JSON list of C-alpha atoms in Angstrom, two decimals:
[
{"chain": "A", "resi": 395, "resn": "UNK", "atom": "CA", "xyz": [-44.83, -16.94, -61.14]},
{"chain": "A", "resi": 396, "resn": "UNK", "atom": "CA", "xyz": [-43.95, -14.96, -64.21]},
{"chain": "A", "resi": 397, "resn": "UNK", "atom": "CA", "xyz": [-44.26, -11.18, -64.23]},
{"chain": "A", "resi": 398, "resn": "UNK", "atom": "CA", "xyz": [-42.82, -8.58, -66.59]},
{"chain": "A", "resi": 399, "resn": "UNK", "atom": "CA", "xyz": [-43.55, -4.86, -66.20]},
{"chain": "A", "resi": 400, "resn": "UNK", "atom": "CA", "xyz": [-43.12, -2.01, -68.67]},
{"chain": "A", "resi": 401, "resn": "UNK", "atom": "CA", "xyz": [-44.57, 1.50, -68.80]},
{"chain": "A", "resi": 402, "resn": "UNK", "atom": "CA", "xyz": [-47.74, 1.55, -70.87]},
{"chain": "A", "resi": 403, "resn": "UNK", "atom": "CA", "xyz": [-47.03, 4.65, -72.92]},
{"chain": "A", "resi": 404, "resn": "UNK", "atom": "CA", "xyz": [-44.20, 7.09, -73.55]},
{"chain": "A", "resi": 405, "resn": "UNK", "atom": "CA", "xyz": [-43.88, 10.20, -75.68]},
{"chain": "A", "resi": 406, "resn": "UNK", "atom": "CA", "xyz": [-40.68, 11.76, -77.03]},
{"chain": "A", "resi": 407, "resn": "UNK", "atom": "CA", "xyz": [-39.59, 14.29, -79.63]},
{"chain": "A", "resi": 408, "resn": "UNK", "atom": "CA", "xyz": [-37.93, 13.60, -82.95]},
{"chain": "A", "resi": 409, "resn": "UNK", "atom": "CA", "xyz": [-34.14, 13.65, -82.57]},
{"chain": "A", "resi": 410, "resn": "UNK", "atom": "CA", "xyz": [-34.25, 13.03, -78.82]},
{"chain": "A", "resi": 411, "resn": "UNK", "atom": "CA", "xyz": [-33.20, 9.99, -76.74]},
{"chain": "A", "resi": 412, "resn": "UNK", "atom": "CA", "xyz": [-35.70, 7.77, -74.93]},
{"chain": "A", "resi": 413, "resn": "UNK", "atom": "CA", "xyz": [-35.19, 4.94, -72.43]},
{"chain": "A", "resi": 414, "resn": "UNK", "atom": "CA", "xyz": [-37.83, 2.22, -72.07]},
{"chain": "A", "resi": 415, "resn": "UNK", "atom": "CA", "xyz": [-37.54, 0.20, -68.86]},
{"chain": "A", "resi": 416, "resn": "UNK", "atom": "CA", "xyz": [-38.48, -3.42, -68.21]},
{"chain": "A", "resi": 417, "resn": "UNK", "atom": "CA", "xyz": [-38.48, -5.26, -64.89]},
{"chain": "A", "resi": 418, "resn": "UNK", "atom": "CA", "xyz": [-39.00, -8.98, -64.63]},
{"chain": "A", "resi": 419, "resn": "UNK", "atom": "CA", "xyz": [-39.62, -11.72, -62.10]},
{"chain": "A", "resi": 420, "resn": "UNK", "atom": "CA", "xyz": [-39.55, -15.12, -63.77]},
{"chain": "A", "resi": 421, "resn": "UNK", "atom": "CA", "xyz": [-39.05, -18.69, -62.63]},
{"chain": "A", "resi": 422, "resn": "UNK", "atom": "CA", "xyz": [-35.87, -18.92, -64.69]},
{"chain": "A", "resi": 423, "resn": "UNK", "atom": "CA", "xyz": [-33.73, -16.76, -66.93]},
{"chain": "A", "resi": 424, "resn": "UNK", "atom": "CA", "xyz": [-32.05, -17.66, -70.18]},
{"chain": "A", "resi": 425, "resn": "UNK", "atom": "CA", "xyz": [-31.91, -14.32, -71.94]},
{"chain": "A", "resi": 426, "resn": "UNK", "atom": "CA", "xyz": [-33.92, -11.15, -72.50]},
{"chain": "A", "resi": 427, "resn": "UNK", "atom": "CA", "xyz": [-35.17, -9.97, -75.88]},
{"chain": "A", "resi": 428, "resn": "UNK", "atom": "CA", "xyz": [-36.56, -6.68, -77.14]},
{"chain": "A", "resi": 429, "resn": "UNK", "atom": "CA", "xyz": [-39.00, -6.56, -80.05]},
{"chain": "A", "resi": 430, "resn": "UNK", "atom": "CA", "xyz": [-40.54, -3.69, -82.00]},
{"chain": "A", "resi": 431, "resn": "UNK", "atom": "CA", "xyz": [-44.14, -3.94, -83.19]},
{"chain": "A", "resi": 432, "resn": "UNK", "atom": "CA", "xyz": [-45.81, -1.41, -85.47]},
{"chain": "A", "resi": 433, "resn": "UNK", "atom": "CA", "xyz": [-49.59, -1.27, -85.32]},
{"chain": "A", "resi": 434, "resn": "UNK", "atom": "CA", "xyz": [-51.15, -4.14, -87.23]},
{"chain": "A", "resi": 435, "resn": "UNK", "atom": "CA", "xyz": [-47.82, -5.80, -87.94]},
{"chain": "A", "resi": 436, "resn": "UNK", "atom": "CA", "xyz": [-45.72, -8.67, -86.59]},
{"chain": "A", "resi": 437, "resn": "UNK", "atom": "CA", "xyz": [-43.15, -8.09, -83.83]},
{"chain": "A", "resi": 438, "resn": "UNK", "atom": "CA", "xyz": [-39.60, -7.85, -85.14]},
{"chain": "A", "resi": 439, "resn": "UNK", "atom": "CA", "xyz": [-36.47, -8.70, -83.16]},
{"chain": "A", "resi": 440, "resn": "UNK", "atom": "CA", "xyz": [-34.30, -5.79, -81.97]},
{"chain": "A", "resi": 441, "resn": "UNK", "atom": "CA", "xyz": [-31.81, -7.04, -79.38]},
{"chain": "A", "resi": 442, "resn": "UNK", "atom": "CA", "xyz": [-30.74, -9.81, -77.03]},
{"chain": "A", "resi": 443, "resn": "UNK", "atom": "CA", "xyz": [-29.00, -9.70, -73.63]},
{"chain": "A", "resi": 444, "resn": "UNK", "atom": "CA", "xyz": [-27.96, -12.66, -71.50]},
{"chain": "A", "resi": 445, "resn": "UNK", "atom": "CA", "xyz": [-24.98, -11.19, -69.62]},
{"chain": "A", "resi": 446, "resn": "UNK", "atom": "CA", "xyz": [-24.98, -7.98, -67.58]},
{"chain": "A", "resi": 447, "resn": "UNK", "atom": "CA", "xyz": [-24.10, -4.86, -69.45]},
{"chain": "A", "resi": 448, "resn": "UNK", "atom": "CA", "xyz": [-24.87, -2.87, -72.54]},
{"chain": "A", "resi": 449, "resn": "UNK", "atom": "CA", "xyz": [-25.33, -4.18, -76.08]},
{"chain": "A", "resi": 450, "resn": "UNK", "atom": "CA", "xyz": [-25.21, -1.52, -78.80]},
{"chain": "A", "resi": 451, "resn": "UNK", "atom": "CA", "xyz": [-26.69, -1.83, -82.27]},
{"chain": "A", "resi": 452, "resn": "UNK", "atom": "CA", "xyz": [-26.68, 1.41, -84.19]},
{"chain": "A", "resi": 453, "resn": "UNK", "atom": "CA", "xyz": [-29.29, 3.79, -82.79]},
{"chain": "A", "resi": 454, "resn": "UNK", "atom": "CA", "xyz": [-30.59, 1.12, -80.40]},
{"chain": "A", "resi": 455, "resn": "UNK", "atom": "CA", "xyz": [-28.88, -0.15, -77.24]},
{"chain": "A", "resi": 456, "resn": "UNK", "atom": "CA", "xyz": [-30.11, -2.57, -74.60]},
{"chain": "A", "resi": 457, "resn": "UNK", "atom": "CA", "xyz": [-28.90, -2.97, -71.02]},
{"chain": "A", "resi": 458, "resn": "UNK", "atom": "CA", "xyz": [-29.34, -5.84, -68.59]},
{"chain": "A", "resi": 459, "resn": "UNK", "atom": "CA", "xyz": [-28.84, -6.26, -64.83]},
{"chain": "A", "resi": 460, "resn": "UNK", "atom": "CA", "xyz": [-29.67, -9.83, -63.83]},
{"chain": "A", "resi": 461, "resn": "UNK", "atom": "CA", "xyz": [-29.28, -9.20, -60.09]},
{"chain": "A", "resi": 462, "resn": "UNK", "atom": "CA", "xyz": [-31.90, -6.44, -60.28]},
{"chain": "A", "resi": 463, "resn": "UNK", "atom": "CA", "xyz": [-34.18, -8.17, -62.79]},
{"chain": "A", "resi": 464, "resn": "UNK", "atom": "CA", "xyz": [-33.99, -5.04, -64.92]},
{"chain": "A", "resi": 465, "resn": "UNK", "atom": "CA", "xyz": [-33.40, -4.09, -68.53]},
{"chain": "A", "resi": 466, "resn": "UNK", "atom": "CA", "xyz": [-33.80, -1.01, -70.63]},
{"chain": "A", "resi": 467, "resn": "UNK", "atom": "CA", "xyz": [-33.94, -0.23, -74.33]},
{"chain": "A", "resi": 468, "resn": "UNK", "atom": "CA", "xyz": [-32.31, 3.06, -75.34]},
{"chain": "A", "resi": 469, "resn": "UNK", "atom": "CA", "xyz": [-33.30, 4.68, -78.61]},
{"chain": "A", "resi": 470, "resn": "UNK", "atom": "CA", "xyz": [-31.15, 7.56, -79.87]},
{"chain": "A", "resi": 471, "resn": "UNK", "atom": "CA", "xyz": [-31.79, 10.16, -82.58]},
{"chain": "A", "resi": 472, "resn": "UNK", "atom": "CA", "xyz": [-35.45, 9.32, -82.60]},
{"chain": "A", "resi": 473, "resn": "UNK", "atom": "CA", "xyz": [-37.25, 9.25, -85.94]},
{"chain": "A", "resi": 474, "resn": "UNK", "atom": "CA", "xyz": [-40.96, 9.38, -86.65]},
{"chain": "A", "resi": 475, "resn": "UNK", "atom": "CA", "xyz": [-40.82, 5.76, -87.84]},
{"chain": "A", "resi": 476, "resn": "UNK", "atom": "CA", "xyz": [-39.76, 4.71, -84.33]},
{"chain": "A", "resi": 477, "resn": "UNK", "atom": "CA", "xyz": [-43.36, 5.26, -83.19]},
{"chain": "A", "resi": 478, "resn": "UNK", "atom": "CA", "xyz": [-44.36, 1.69, -82.27]},
{"chain": "A", "resi": 479, "resn": "UNK", "atom": "CA", "xyz": [-44.84, -0.67, -79.35]},
{"chain": "A", "resi": 480, "resn": "UNK", "atom": "CA", "xyz": [-41.70, -2.10, -77.75]},
{"chain": "A", "resi": 481, "resn": "UNK", "atom": "CA", "xyz": [-42.00, -5.53, -76.18]},
{"chain": "A", "resi": 482, "resn": "UNK", "atom": "CA", "xyz": [-39.68, -6.98, -73.55]},
{"chain": "A", "resi": 483, "resn": "UNK", "atom": "CA", "xyz": [-39.55, -10.80, -73.39]},
{"chain": "A", "resi": 484, "resn": "UNK", "atom": "CA", "xyz": [-37.68, -13.22, -71.11]},
{"chain": "A", "resi": 485, "resn": "UNK", "atom": "CA", "xyz": [-36.70, -16.74, -72.07]},
{"chain": "A", "resi": 486, "resn": "UNK", "atom": "CA", "xyz": [-37.06, -19.11, -69.17]},
{"chain": "A", "resi": 487, "resn": "UNK", "atom": "CA", "xyz": [-34.65, -21.79, -68.04]},
{"chain": "A", "resi": 488, "resn": "UNK", "atom": "CA", "xyz": [-36.87, -24.80, -68.27]},
{"chain": "A", "resi": 489, "resn": "UNK", "atom": "CA", "xyz": [-37.48, -25.02, -71.96]},
{"chain": "A", "resi": 490, "resn": "UNK", "atom": "CA", "xyz": [-37.41, -22.43, -74.59]},
{"chain": "A", "resi": 491, "resn": "UNK", "atom": "CA", "xyz": [-40.55, -20.65, -73.59]},
{"chain": "A", "resi": 492, "resn": "UNK", "atom": "CA", "xyz": [-40.78, -16.88, -73.80]},
{"chain": "A", "resi": 493, "resn": "UNK", "atom": "CA", "xyz": [-42.70, -14.60, -71.44]},
{"chain": "A", "resi": 494, "resn": "UNK", "atom": "CA", "xyz": [-43.71, -11.24, -72.91]},
{"chain": "A", "resi": 495, "resn": "UNK", "atom": "CA", "xyz": [-44.31, -7.98, -71.12]},
{"chain": "A", "resi": 496, "resn": "UNK", "atom": "CA", "xyz": [-47.38, -5.85, -71.94]},
{"chain": "A", "resi": 497, "resn": "UNK", "atom": "CA", "xyz": [-45.41, -3.60, -74.29]},
{"chain": "A", "resi": 498, "resn": "UNK", "atom": "CA", "xyz": [-44.67, 0.13, -74.22]},
{"chain": "A", "resi": 499, "resn": "UNK", "atom": "CA", "xyz": [-46.37, 2.27, -76.84]},
{"chain": "A", "resi": 500, "resn": "UNK", "atom": "CA", "xyz": [-43.92, 5.00, -77.94]},
{"chain": "A", "resi": 501, "resn": "UNK", "atom": "CA", "xyz": [-45.13, 8.08, -79.78]},
{"chain": "A", "resi": 502, "resn": "UNK", "atom": "CA", "xyz": [-42.51, 10.23, -81.48]},
{"chain": "A", "resi": 503, "resn": "UNK", "atom": "CA", "xyz": [-43.67, 13.80, -82.06]},
{"chain": "A", "resi": 504, "resn": "UNK", "atom": "CA", "xyz": [-42.25, 16.29, -84.59]},
{"chain": "B", "resi": 1090, "resn": "UNK", "atom": "CA", "xyz": [-35.38, -17.87, -97.18]},
{"chain": "B", "resi": 1091, "resn": "UNK", "atom": "CA", "xyz": [-39.04, -17.75, -96.20]},
{"chain": "B", "resi": 1092, "resn": "UNK", "atom": "CA", "xyz": [-40.04, -16.52, -92.77]},
{"chain": "B", "resi": 1093, "resn": "UNK", "atom": "CA", "xyz": [-42.96, -17.72, -90.69]},
{"chain": "B", "resi": 1094, "resn": "UNK", "atom": "CA", "xyz": [-46.02, -18.03, -92.91]},
{"chain": "B", "resi": 1095, "resn": "UNK", "atom": "CA", "xyz": [-49.47, -17.71, -91.43]},
{"chain": "B", "resi": 1096, "resn": "UNK", "atom": "CA", "xyz": [-52.74, -18.09, -93.24]},
{"chain": "B", "resi": 1097, "resn": "UNK", "atom": "CA", "xyz": [-55.25, -16.80, -93.66]},
{"chain": "B", "resi": 1098, "resn": "UNK", "atom": "CA", "xyz": [-54.32, -13.18, -92.89]},
{"chain": "B", "resi": 1099, "resn": "UNK", "atom": "CA", "xyz": [-57.95, -12.38, -92.14]},
{"chain": "B", "resi": 1100, "resn": "UNK", "atom": "CA", "xyz": [-60.68, -14.81, -91.13]},
{"chain": "B", "resi": 1101, "resn": "UNK", "atom": "CA", "xyz": [-64.33, -14.04, -90.54]},
{"chain": "B", "resi": 1102, "resn": "UNK", "atom": "CA", "xyz": [-66.56, -16.53, -88.79]},
{"chain": "B", "resi": 1103, "resn": "UNK", "atom": "CA", "xyz": [-70.07, -16.50, -87.35]},
{"chain": "B", "resi": 1104, "resn": "UNK", "atom": "CA", "xyz": [-70.69, -17.48, -83.74]},
{"chain": "B", "resi": 1105, "resn": "UNK", "atom": "CA", "xyz": [-70.71, -21.25, -83.35]},
{"chain": "B", "resi": 1106, "resn": "UNK", "atom": "CA", "xyz": [-68.50, -21.98, -86.36]},
{"chain": "B", "resi": 1107, "resn": "UNK", "atom": "CA", "xyz": [-64.97, -23.38, -86.28]},
{"chain": "B", "resi": 1108, "resn": "UNK", "atom": "CA", "xyz": [-61.81, -21.41, -87.00]},
{"chain": "B", "resi": 1109, "resn": "UNK", "atom": "CA", "xyz": [-58.60, -23.04, -88.23]},
{"chain": "B", "resi": 1110, "resn": "UNK", "atom": "CA", "xyz": [-55.42, -20.99, -88.23]},
{"chain": "B", "resi": 1111, "resn": "UNK", "atom": "CA", "xyz": [-52.31, -22.33, -89.95]},
{"chain": "B", "resi": 1112, "resn": "UNK", "atom": "CA", "xyz": [-48.65, -21.62, -89.33]},
{"chain": "B", "resi": 1113, "resn": "UNK", "atom": "CA", "xyz": [-45.62, -22.83, -91.26]},
{"chain": "B", "resi": 1114, "resn": "UNK", "atom": "CA", "xyz": [-42.42, -22.13, -89.29]},
{"chain": "B", "resi": 1115, "resn": "UNK", "atom": "CA", "xyz": [-39.11, -20.97, -90.69]},
{"chain": "B", "resi": 1116, "resn": "UNK", "atom": "CA", "xyz": [-37.39, -23.87, -92.45]},
{"chain": "B", "resi": 1117, "resn": "UNK", "atom": "CA", "xyz": [-35.30, -25.75, -89.90]},
{"chain": "B", "resi": 1118, "resn": "UNK", "atom": "CA", "xyz": [-37.20, -24.44, -86.89]},
{"chain": "B", "resi": 1119, "resn": "UNK", "atom": "CA", "xyz": [-38.74, -27.16, -84.74]},
{"chain": "B", "resi": 1120, "resn": "UNK", "atom": "CA", "xyz": [-40.36, -24.96, -82.06]},
{"chain": "B", "resi": 1121, "resn": "UNK", "atom": "CA", "xyz": [-43.67, -23.20, -82.62]},
{"chain": "B", "resi": 1122, "resn": "UNK", "atom": "CA", "xyz": [-45.48, -20.78, -80.31]},
{"chain": "B", "resi": 1123, "resn": "UNK", "atom": "CA", "xyz": [-48.97, -19.32, -80.57]},
{"chain": "B", "resi": 1124, "resn": "UNK", "atom": "CA", "xyz": [-49.93, -15.96, -79.08]},
{"chain": "B", "resi": 1125, "resn": "UNK", "atom": "CA", "xyz": [-53.12, -13.95, -78.94]},
{"chain": "B", "resi": 1126, "resn": "UNK", "atom": "CA", "xyz": [-53.22, -10.16, -79.04]},
{"chain": "B", "resi": 1127, "resn": "UNK", "atom": "CA", "xyz": [-56.14, -7.83, -78.45]},
{"chain": "B", "resi": 1128, "resn": "UNK", "atom": "CA", "xyz": [-55.98, -4.27, -79.85]},
{"chain": "B", "resi": 1129, "resn": "UNK", "atom": "CA", "xyz": [-53.45, -2.10, -77.99]},
{"chain": "B", "resi": 1130, "resn": "UNK", "atom": "CA", "xyz": [-52.53, -4.95, -75.64]},
{"chain": "B", "resi": 1131, "resn": "UNK", "atom": "CA", "xyz": [-49.46, -7.18, -75.29]},
{"chain": "B", "resi": 1132, "resn": "UNK", "atom": "CA", "xyz": [-48.92, -10.70, -76.58]},
{"chain": "B", "resi": 1133, "resn": "UNK", "atom": "CA", "xyz": [-50.57, -13.38, -74.47]},
{"chain": "B", "resi": 1134, "resn": "UNK", "atom": "CA", "xyz": [-48.89, -16.78, -74.63]},
{"chain": "B", "resi": 1135, "resn": "UNK", "atom": "CA", "xyz": [-51.18, -19.64, -75.56]},
{"chain": "B", "resi": 1136, "resn": "UNK", "atom": "CA", "xyz": [-49.21, -22.77, -76.41]},
{"chain": "B", "resi": 1137, "resn": "UNK", "atom": "CA", "xyz": [-45.70, -23.99, -77.21]},
{"chain": "B", "resi": 1138, "resn": "UNK", "atom": "CA", "xyz": [-45.19, -27.03, -79.42]},
{"chain": "B", "resi": 1139, "resn": "UNK", "atom": "CA", "xyz": [-42.39, -29.07, -80.86]},
{"chain": "B", "resi": 1140, "resn": "UNK", "atom": "CA", "xyz": [-42.94, -31.54, -83.66]},
{"chain": "B", "resi": 1141, "resn": "UNK", "atom": "CA", "xyz": [-45.78, -33.88, -82.60]},
{"chain": "B", "resi": 1142, "resn": "UNK", "atom": "CA", "xyz": [-45.58, -32.72, -78.96]},
{"chain": "B", "resi": 1143, "resn": "UNK", "atom": "CA", "xyz": [-47.29, -30.06, -76.87]},
{"chain": "B", "resi": 1144, "resn": "UNK", "atom": "CA", "xyz": [-44.64, -28.74, -74.47]},
{"chain": "B", "resi": 1145, "resn": "UNK", "atom": "CA", "xyz": [-46.61, -26.05, -72.64]},
{"chain": "B", "resi": 1146, "resn": "UNK", "atom": "CA", "xyz": [-50.29, -25.26, -73.08]},
{"chain": "B", "resi": 1147, "resn": "UNK", "atom": "CA", "xyz": [-50.74, -23.26, -69.89]},
{"chain": "B", "resi": 1148, "resn": "UNK", "atom": "CA", "xyz": [-52.10, -20.27, -71.81]},
{"chain": "B", "resi": 1149, "resn": "UNK", "atom": "CA", "xyz": [-54.76, -22.17, -73.72]},
{"chain": "B", "resi": 1150, "resn": "UNK", "atom": "CA", "xyz": [-58.39, -22.01, -72.63]},
{"chain": "B", "resi": 1151, "resn": "UNK", "atom": "CA", "xyz": [-59.44, -25.45, -71.41]},
{"chain": "B", "resi": 1152, "resn": "UNK", "atom": "CA", "xyz": [-62.39, -25.71, -73.75]},
{"chain": "B", "resi": 1153, "resn": "UNK", "atom": "CA", "xyz": [-62.85, -25.14, -77.49]},
{"chain": "B", "resi": 1154, "resn": "UNK", "atom": "CA", "xyz": [-59.15, -24.45, -78.20]},
{"chain": "B", "resi": 1155, "resn": "UNK", "atom": "CA", "xyz": [-56.63, -27.00, -79.43]},
{"chain": "B", "resi": 1156, "resn": "UNK", "atom": "CA", "xyz": [-53.28, -26.94, -81.21]},
{"chain": "B", "resi": 1157, "resn": "UNK", "atom": "CA", "xyz": [-51.14, -29.41, -83.06]},
{"chain": "B", "resi": 1158, "resn": "UNK", "atom": "CA", "xyz": [-47.82, -29.49, -84.88]},
{"chain": "B", "resi": 1159, "resn": "UNK", "atom": "CA", "xyz": [-47.74, -32.72, -86.89]},
{"chain": "B", "resi": 1160, "resn": "UNK", "atom": "CA", "xyz": [-44.65, -34.41, -88.25]},
{"chain": "B", "resi": 1161, "resn": "UNK", "atom": "CA", "xyz": [-45.55, -33.21, -91.72]},
{"chain": "B", "resi": 1162, "resn": "UNK", "atom": "CA", "xyz": [-47.33, -29.97, -92.47]},
{"chain": "B", "resi": 1163, "resn": "UNK", "atom": "CA", "xyz": [-48.05, -26.72, -90.66]},
{"chain": "B", "resi": 1164, "resn": "UNK", "atom": "CA", "xyz": [-49.04, -26.12, -87.06]},
{"chain": "B", "resi": 1165, "resn": "UNK", "atom": "CA", "xyz": [-52.78, -25.65, -86.63]},
{"chain": "B", "resi": 1166, "resn": "UNK", "atom": "CA", "xyz": [-54.61, -23.65, -83.97]},
{"chain": "B", "resi": 1167, "resn": "UNK", "atom": "CA", "xyz": [-58.24, -24.75, -83.89]},
{"chain": "B", "resi": 1168, "resn": "UNK", "atom": "CA", "xyz": [-61.05, -22.87, -82.19]},
{"chain": "B", "resi": 1169, "resn": "UNK", "atom": "CA", "xyz": [-64.38, -24.66, -82.04]},
{"chain": "B", "resi": 1170, "resn": "UNK", "atom": "CA", "xyz": [-67.78, -22.98, -81.56]},
{"chain": "B", "resi": 1171, "resn": "UNK", "atom": "CA", "xyz": [-66.31, -19.50, -81.75]},
{"chain": "B", "resi": 1172, "resn": "UNK", "atom": "CA", "xyz": [-67.73, -16.66, -79.66]},
{"chain": "B", "resi": 1173, "resn": "UNK", "atom": "CA", "xyz": [-67.40, -12.87, -80.03]},
{"chain": "B", "resi": 1174, "resn": "UNK", "atom": "CA", "xyz": [-64.66, -12.80, -77.39]},
{"chain": "B", "resi": 1175, "resn": "UNK", "atom": "CA", "xyz": [-62.40, -14.90, -79.64]},
{"chain": "B", "resi": 1176, "resn": "UNK", "atom": "CA", "xyz": [-61.98, -11.91, -81.98]},
{"chain": "B", "resi": 1177, "resn": "UNK", "atom": "CA", "xyz": [-58.27, -11.03, -81.84]},
{"chain": "B", "resi": 1178, "resn": "UNK", "atom": "CA", "xyz": [-55.00, -11.23, -83.75]},
{"chain": "B", "resi": 1179, "resn": "UNK", "atom": "CA", "xyz": [-53.33, -14.62, -83.41]},
{"chain": "B", "resi": 1180, "resn": "UNK", "atom": "CA", "xyz": [-49.58, -14.66, -83.96]},
{"chain": "B", "resi": 1181, "resn": "UNK", "atom": "CA", "xyz": [-47.38, -17.66, -84.53]},
{"chain": "B", "resi": 1182, "resn": "UNK", "atom": "CA", "xyz": [-43.64, -17.62, -83.89]},
{"chain": "B", "resi": 1183, "resn": "UNK", "atom": "CA", "xyz": [-40.90, -20.19, -84.43]},
{"chain": "B", "resi": 1184, "resn": "UNK", "atom": "CA", "xyz": [-37.38, -20.71, -83.15]},
{"chain": "B", "resi": 1185, "resn": "UNK", "atom": "CA", "xyz": [-34.51, -23.15, -83.52]},
{"chain": "B", "resi": 1186, "resn": "UNK", "atom": "CA", "xyz": [-33.82, -25.87, -81.03]},
{"chain": "B", "resi": 1187, "resn": "UNK", "atom": "CA", "xyz": [-30.91, -25.69, -78.63]},
{"chain": "B", "resi": 1188, "resn": "UNK", "atom": "CA", "xyz": [-29.72, -22.17, -79.36]},
{"chain": "B", "resi": 1189, "resn": "UNK", "atom": "CA", "xyz": [-30.71, -19.96, -76.47]},
{"chain": "B", "resi": 1190, "resn": "UNK", "atom": "CA", "xyz": [-29.59, -16.72, -78.11]},
{"chain": "B", "resi": 1191, "resn": "UNK", "atom": "CA", "xyz": [-31.91, -17.21, -81.04]},
{"chain": "B", "resi": 1192, "resn": "UNK", "atom": "CA", "xyz": [-35.01, -15.01, -81.00]},
{"chain": "B", "resi": 1193, "resn": "UNK", "atom": "CA", "xyz": [-38.45, -16.02, -82.06]},
{"chain": "B", "resi": 1194, "resn": "UNK", "atom": "CA", "xyz": [-39.44, -15.13, -85.59]},
{"chain": "B", "resi": 1195, "resn": "UNK", "atom": "CA", "xyz": [-43.02, -14.01, -85.95]},
{"chain": "B", "resi": 1196, "resn": "UNK", "atom": "CA", "xyz": [-45.54, -14.44, -88.72]},
{"chain": "B", "resi": 1197, "resn": "UNK", "atom": "CA", "xyz": [-47.79, -11.59, -89.83]},
{"chain": "B", "resi": 1198, "resn": "UNK", "atom": "CA", "xyz": [-50.68, -12.97, -87.81]},
{"chain": "B", "resi": 1199, "resn": "UNK", "atom": "CA", "xyz": [-54.26, -13.98, -88.51]},
{"chain": "B", "resi": 1200, "resn": "UNK", "atom": "CA", "xyz": [-56.93, -11.41, -87.67]},
{"chain": "B", "resi": 1201, "resn": "UNK", "atom": "CA", "xyz": [-60.00, -13.32, -86.56]},
{"chain": "B", "resi": 1202, "resn": "UNK", "atom": "CA", "xyz": [-63.33, -11.53, -86.56]},
{"chain": "B", "resi": 1203, "resn": "UNK", "atom": "CA", "xyz": [-66.46, -13.12, -85.14]},
{"chain": "B", "resi": 1204, "resn": "UNK", "atom": "CA", "xyz": [-69.79, -11.82, -86.40]}
]
């Protein structure tokens, strides 16, 4: 079966660092993606990991451990505009289908 | 360099009517995905199509829902005899073929409201 877990909600303070975790159990693995979705808007692509390790992109970094079925998204120097839902998605091996987690709603407070 | 185009952005239907949601993928993308999202919930996969073929429809309700992606024209998600529970945001996404590191690109969604 396909299962992806993320915390439902997180709160952090402007300027701080926050780590959003994602664990997955899928029938195949061909990469993990993180998306950001503001309320009422489309998801937008943030990062991609297929090999173990850390990928850094400005204030955002994403980590993957395939043996543990685990990823995290790290957001540094938080800004108010980072308040959004963050979606973890796994691409399976058998086609190009994507399985999405439930999303983590992040609130950044002043 | 147009992204994924969905229309209409908002659609209101009465119970029992039909809803047709359209999606034009990014130029050059041959894979289309439809998702449903309820307020403050995650994306629920519905169907995955390539041109003229349904690849995976495991997330589609067995009745009233259908999807197509014809050789020419946009992908269509069709909901017949709509009920109140069909009210949701429906997102379409597209991706390229054969490039596993390519993410899906999402449209702005269609917000369907059933009166």
